[in-house]
mmCIF file of C-alpha atoms in Angstrom:
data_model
loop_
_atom_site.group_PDB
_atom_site.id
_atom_site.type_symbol
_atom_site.label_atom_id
_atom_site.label_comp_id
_atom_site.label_asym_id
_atom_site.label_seq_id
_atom_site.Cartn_x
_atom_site.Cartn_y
_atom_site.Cartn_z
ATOM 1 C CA UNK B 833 0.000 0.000 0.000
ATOM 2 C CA UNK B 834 1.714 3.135 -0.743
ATOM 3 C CA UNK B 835 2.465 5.949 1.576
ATOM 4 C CA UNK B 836 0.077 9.090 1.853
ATOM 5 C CA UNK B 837 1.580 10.835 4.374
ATOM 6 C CA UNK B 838 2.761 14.243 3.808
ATOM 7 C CA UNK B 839 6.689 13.614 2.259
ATOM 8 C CA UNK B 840 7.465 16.989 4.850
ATOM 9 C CA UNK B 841 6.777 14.986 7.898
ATOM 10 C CA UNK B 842 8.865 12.186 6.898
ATOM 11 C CA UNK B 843 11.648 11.277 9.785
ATOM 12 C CA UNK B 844 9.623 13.808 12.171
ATOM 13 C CA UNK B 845 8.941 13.435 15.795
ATOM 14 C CA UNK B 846 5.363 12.165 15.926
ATOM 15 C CA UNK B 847 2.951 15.404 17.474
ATOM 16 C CA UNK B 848 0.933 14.760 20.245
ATOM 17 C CA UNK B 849 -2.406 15.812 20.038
ATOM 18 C CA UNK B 850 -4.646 16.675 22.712
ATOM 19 C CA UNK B 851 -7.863 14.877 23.031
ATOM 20 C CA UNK B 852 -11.348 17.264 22.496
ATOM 21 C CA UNK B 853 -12.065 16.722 25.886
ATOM 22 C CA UNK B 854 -9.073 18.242 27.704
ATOM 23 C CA UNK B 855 -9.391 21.289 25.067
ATOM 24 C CA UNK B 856 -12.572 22.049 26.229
ATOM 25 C CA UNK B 857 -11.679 21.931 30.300
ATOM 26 C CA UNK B 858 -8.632 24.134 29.465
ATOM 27 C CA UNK B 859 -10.712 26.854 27.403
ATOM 28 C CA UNK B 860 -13.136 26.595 30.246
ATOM 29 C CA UNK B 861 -10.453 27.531 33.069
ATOM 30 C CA UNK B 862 -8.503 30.251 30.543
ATOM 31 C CA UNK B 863 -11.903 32.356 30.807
ATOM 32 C CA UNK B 864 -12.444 31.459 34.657
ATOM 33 C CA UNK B 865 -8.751 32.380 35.115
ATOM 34 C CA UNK B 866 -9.905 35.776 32.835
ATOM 35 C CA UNK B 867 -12.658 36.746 35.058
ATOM 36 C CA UNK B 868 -10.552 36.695 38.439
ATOM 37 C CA UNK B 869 -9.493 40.152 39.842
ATOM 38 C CA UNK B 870 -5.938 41.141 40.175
ATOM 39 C CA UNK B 871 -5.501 40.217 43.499
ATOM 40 C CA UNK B 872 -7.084 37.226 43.565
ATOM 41 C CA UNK B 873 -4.239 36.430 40.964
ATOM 42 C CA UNK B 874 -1.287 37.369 42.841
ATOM 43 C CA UNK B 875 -2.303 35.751 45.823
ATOM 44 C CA UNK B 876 -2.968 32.545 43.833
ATOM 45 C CA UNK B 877 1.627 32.891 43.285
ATOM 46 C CA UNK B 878 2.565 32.500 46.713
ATOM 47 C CA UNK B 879 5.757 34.205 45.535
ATOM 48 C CA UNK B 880 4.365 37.475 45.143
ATOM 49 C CA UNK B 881 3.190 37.817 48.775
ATOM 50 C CA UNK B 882 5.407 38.811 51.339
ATOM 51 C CA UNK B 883 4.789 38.285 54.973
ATOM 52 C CA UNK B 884 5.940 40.819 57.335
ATOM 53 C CA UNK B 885 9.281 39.899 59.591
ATOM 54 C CA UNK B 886 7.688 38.189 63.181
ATOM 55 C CA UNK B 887 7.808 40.705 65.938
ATOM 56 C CA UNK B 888 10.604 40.393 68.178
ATOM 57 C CA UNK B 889 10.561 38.377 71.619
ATOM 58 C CA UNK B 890 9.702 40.026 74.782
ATOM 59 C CA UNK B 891 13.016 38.903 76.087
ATOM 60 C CA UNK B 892 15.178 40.891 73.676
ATOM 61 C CA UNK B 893 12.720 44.032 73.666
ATOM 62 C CA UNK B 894 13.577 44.016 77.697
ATOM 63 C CA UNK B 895 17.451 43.245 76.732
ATOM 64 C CA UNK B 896 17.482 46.084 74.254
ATOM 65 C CA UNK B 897 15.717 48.813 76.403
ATOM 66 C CA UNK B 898 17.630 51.312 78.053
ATOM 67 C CA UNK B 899 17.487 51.004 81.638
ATOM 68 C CA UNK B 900 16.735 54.030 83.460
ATOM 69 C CA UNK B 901 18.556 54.484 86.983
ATOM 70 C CA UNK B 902 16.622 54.339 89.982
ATOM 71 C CA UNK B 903 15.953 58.048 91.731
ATOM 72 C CA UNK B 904 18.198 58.130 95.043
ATOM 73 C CA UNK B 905 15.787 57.918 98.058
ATOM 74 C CA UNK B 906 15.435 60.638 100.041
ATOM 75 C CA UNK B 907 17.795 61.841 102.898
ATOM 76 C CA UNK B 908 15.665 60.990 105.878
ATOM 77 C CA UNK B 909 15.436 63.392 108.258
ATOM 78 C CA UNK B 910 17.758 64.622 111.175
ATOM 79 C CA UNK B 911 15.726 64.545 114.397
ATOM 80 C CA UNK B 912 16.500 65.226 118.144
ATOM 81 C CA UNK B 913 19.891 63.094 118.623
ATOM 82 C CA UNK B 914 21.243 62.996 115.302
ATOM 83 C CA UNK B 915 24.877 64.854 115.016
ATOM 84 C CA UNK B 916 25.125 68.381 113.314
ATOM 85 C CA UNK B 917 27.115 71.363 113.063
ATOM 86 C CA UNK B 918 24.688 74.218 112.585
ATOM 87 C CA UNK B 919 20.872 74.811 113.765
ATOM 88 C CA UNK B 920 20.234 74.617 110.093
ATOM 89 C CA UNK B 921 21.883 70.571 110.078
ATOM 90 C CA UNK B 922 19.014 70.156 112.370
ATOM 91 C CA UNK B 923 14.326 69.454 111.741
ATOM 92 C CA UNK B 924 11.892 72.079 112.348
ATOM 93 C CA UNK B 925 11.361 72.957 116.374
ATOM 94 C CA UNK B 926 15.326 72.110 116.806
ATOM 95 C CA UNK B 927 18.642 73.619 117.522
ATOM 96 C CA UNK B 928 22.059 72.252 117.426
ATOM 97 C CA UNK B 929 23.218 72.186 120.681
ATOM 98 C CA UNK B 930 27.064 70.867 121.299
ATOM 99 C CA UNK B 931 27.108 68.922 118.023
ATOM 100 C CA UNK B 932 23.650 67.475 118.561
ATOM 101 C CA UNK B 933 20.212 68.134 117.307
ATOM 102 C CA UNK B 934 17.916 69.100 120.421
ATOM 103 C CA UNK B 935 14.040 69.988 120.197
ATOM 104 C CA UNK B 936 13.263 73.257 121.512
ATOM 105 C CA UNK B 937 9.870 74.867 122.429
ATOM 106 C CA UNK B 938 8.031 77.294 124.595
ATOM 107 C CA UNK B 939 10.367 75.987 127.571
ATOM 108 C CA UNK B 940 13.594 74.282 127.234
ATOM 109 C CA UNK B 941 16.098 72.701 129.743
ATOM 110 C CA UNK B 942 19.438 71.528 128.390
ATOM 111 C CA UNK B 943 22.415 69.736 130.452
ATOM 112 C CA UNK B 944 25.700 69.955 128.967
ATOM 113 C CA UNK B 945 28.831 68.497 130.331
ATOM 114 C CA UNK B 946 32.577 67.446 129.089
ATOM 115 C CA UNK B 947 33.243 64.173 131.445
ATOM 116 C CA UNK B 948 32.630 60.790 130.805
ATOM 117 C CA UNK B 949 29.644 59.726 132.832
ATOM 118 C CA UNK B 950 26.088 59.596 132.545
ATOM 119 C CA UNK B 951 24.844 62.333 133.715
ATOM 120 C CA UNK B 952 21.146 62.773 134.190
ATOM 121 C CA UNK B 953 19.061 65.912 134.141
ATOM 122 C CA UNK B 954 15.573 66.102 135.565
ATOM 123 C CA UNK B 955 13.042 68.180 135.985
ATOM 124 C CA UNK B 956 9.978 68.701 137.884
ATOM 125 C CA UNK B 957 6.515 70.588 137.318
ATOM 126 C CA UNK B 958 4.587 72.535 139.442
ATOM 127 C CA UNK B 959 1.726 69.287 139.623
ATOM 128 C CA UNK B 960 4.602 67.685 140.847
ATOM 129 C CA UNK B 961 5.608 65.463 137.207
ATOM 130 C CA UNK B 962 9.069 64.516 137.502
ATOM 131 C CA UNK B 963 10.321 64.359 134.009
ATOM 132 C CA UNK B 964 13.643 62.191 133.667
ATOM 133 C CA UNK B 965 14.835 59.075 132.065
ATOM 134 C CA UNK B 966 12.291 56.593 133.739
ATOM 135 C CA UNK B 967 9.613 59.041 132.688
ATOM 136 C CA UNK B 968 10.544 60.996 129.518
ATOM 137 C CA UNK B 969 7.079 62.572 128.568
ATOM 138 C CA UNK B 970 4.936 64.564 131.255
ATOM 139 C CA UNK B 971 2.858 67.943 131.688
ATOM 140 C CA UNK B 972 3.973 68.822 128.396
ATOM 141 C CA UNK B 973 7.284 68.408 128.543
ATOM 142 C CA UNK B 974 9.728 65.687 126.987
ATOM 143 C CA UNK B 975 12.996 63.922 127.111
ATOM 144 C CA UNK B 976 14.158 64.127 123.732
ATOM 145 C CA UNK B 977 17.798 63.382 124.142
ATOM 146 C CA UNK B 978 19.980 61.307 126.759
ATOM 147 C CA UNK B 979 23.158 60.375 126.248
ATOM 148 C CA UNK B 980 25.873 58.613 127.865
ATOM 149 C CA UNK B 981 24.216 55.480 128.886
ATOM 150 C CA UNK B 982 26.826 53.358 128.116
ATOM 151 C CA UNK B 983 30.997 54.825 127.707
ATOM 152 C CA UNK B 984 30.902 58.368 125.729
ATOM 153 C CA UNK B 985 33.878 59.435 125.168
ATOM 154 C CA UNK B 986 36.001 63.019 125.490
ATOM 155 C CA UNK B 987 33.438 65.991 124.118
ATOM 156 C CA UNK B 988 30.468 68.078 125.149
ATOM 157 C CA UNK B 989 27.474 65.598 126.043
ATOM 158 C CA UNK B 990 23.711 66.564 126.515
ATOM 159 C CA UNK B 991 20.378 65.994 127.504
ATOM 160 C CA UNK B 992 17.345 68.312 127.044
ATOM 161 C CA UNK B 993 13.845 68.154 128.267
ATOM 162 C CA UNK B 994 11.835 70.255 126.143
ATOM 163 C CA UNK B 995 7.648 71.986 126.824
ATOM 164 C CA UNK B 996 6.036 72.364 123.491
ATOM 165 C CA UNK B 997 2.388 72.219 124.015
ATOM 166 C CA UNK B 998 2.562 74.921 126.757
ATOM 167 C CA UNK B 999 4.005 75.194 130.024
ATOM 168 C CA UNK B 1000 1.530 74.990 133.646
ATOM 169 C CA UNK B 1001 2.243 78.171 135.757
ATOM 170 C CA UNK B 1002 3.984 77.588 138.600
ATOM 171 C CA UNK B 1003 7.477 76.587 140.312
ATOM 172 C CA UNK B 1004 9.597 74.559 138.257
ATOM 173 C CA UNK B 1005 12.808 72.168 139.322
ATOM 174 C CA UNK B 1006 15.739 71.318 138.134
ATOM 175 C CA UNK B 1007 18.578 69.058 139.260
ATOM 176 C CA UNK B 1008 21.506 66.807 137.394
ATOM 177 C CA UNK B 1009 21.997 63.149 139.184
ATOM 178 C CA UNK B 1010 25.769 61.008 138.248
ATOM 179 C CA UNK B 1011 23.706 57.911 137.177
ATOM 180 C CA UNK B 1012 26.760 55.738 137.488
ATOM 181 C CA UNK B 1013 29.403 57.601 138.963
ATOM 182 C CA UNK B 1014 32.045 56.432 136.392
ATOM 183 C CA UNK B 1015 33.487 59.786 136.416
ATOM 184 C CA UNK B 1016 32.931 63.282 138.064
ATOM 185 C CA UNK B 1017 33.053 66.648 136.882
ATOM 186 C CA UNK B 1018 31.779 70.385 135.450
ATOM 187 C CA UNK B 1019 28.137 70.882 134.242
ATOM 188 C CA UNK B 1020 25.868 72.884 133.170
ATOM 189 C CA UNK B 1021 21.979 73.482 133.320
ATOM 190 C CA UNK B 1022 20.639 75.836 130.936
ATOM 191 C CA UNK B 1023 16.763 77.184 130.586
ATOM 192 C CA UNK B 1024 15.683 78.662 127.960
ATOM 193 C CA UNK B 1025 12.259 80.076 126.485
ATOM 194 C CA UNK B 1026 9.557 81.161 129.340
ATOM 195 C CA UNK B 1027 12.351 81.651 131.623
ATOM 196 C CA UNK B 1028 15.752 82.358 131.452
ATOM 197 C CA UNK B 1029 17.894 81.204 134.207
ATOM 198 C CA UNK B 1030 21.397 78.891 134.654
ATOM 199 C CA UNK B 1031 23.621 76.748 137.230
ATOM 200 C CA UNK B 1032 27.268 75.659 136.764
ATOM 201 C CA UNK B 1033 28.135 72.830 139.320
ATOM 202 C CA UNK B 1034 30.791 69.988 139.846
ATOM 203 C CA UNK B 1035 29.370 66.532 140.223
ATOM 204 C CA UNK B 1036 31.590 64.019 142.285
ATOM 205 C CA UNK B 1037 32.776 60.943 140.797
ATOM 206 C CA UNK B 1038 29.668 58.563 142.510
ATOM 207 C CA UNK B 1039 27.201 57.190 142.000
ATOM 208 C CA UNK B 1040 24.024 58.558 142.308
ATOM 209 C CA UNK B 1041 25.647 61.945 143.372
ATOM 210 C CA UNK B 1042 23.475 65.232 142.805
ATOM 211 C CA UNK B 1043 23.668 68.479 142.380
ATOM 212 C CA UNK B 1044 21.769 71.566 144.118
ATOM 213 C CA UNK B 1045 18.344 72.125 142.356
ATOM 214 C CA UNK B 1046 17.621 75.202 140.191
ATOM 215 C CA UNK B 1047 14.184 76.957 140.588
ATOM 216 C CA UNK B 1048 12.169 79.253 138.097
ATOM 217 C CA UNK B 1049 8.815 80.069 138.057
ATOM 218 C CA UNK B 1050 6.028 80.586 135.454
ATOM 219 C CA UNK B 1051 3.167 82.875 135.821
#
């Protein structure tokens, strides 16, 4: 039988042809692929998106942020007691007395002496309110600062007993007692405010030992 075939396809690659079927699903999703928006199309290439970098972890963000220092706390605040060098070292309603921070008020007793002993100063009201170490607050008045309990050292020591809610009328009483008698020596009783009176006196080196009393009234 001869051969029919065209002579120009002779020794050619045989051509695949594509079956009716398949032509008509691909023409059908060539216009469905038409019809879609833009967008719908570039999300469809997962190549054309681009995701945002993940946020960074908690840890790092606290690693990487600049620590701010802490505020320095306040100074707290001298009271009666506390060392100074000027009134102004010393609180509101205080002086500086000998190095140290006393109260002071409408009435003010301060004992000041240079040994090493405790001496004690006390004083006593006109309703008869002894005011002293066993009994620092009374009739107004208050023990703000004893020293000397235990060993002081060289220096000017105090204690002060000061009124600052008003003062009864009346005789008042003073005296300094040599609690322990470790040493004896030169004093000093000053009041201040209300009334103004002094007494210098030598306590012995005893125990117990006292001095003569200083009186001032109050009308």
């Amino acid at each position: 039988m001869p051969d029919t075939r065209d002579p120009r396809l002779l020794g050619q690659p045989p051509v695949a042809t594509t079956p009716p079927h398949i032509r008509h699903y691909l023409m059908r999703l060539g216009v469905l692929l038409a019809s879609l928006p833009f967008a719908a199309l570039a999300c469809a290439d997962e190549t054309l998106i681009e995701l945002p970098d993940p946020p960074p972890e908690r840890e790092q963000e606290e690693h990487d942020r600049v620590e701010e220092p802490d505020p320095e706390p306040p100074a707290p605040p001298v009271t009666s007691g506390d060392e100074c060098v000027a009134d102004s070292d010393c609180g509101d309603n205080a002086e500086c007395e000998a190095g140290t921070c006393v109260g002071v008020g409408v009435l003010q007793v301060t004992l000041t002496f240079d040994v090493d002993a405790d001496y004690d100063l006390h004083v006593i009201t006109p309703s008869g309110e002894e005011i002293y170490f066993g009994n620092t607050a009374a009739a107004g008045g208050l023990l703000d600062v004893d020293q000397c309990i235990v060993d002081c050292g060289p220096g000017t020591h105090v204690e002060n007993i000061y009124f600052n809610d008003g003062v009864e009328p009346g005789l008042y009483q003073a005296f300094a007692i040599n609690f322990d008698g470790r040493e004896g020596g030169a004093f000093r009783i000053e009041v201040s405010g209300a009334a103004t009176t002094a007494l210098d006196g030598v306590l012995a080196a005893e125990a117990s030992a006292r001095s003569t009393d200083l009186l001032w009234a109050i009308e």
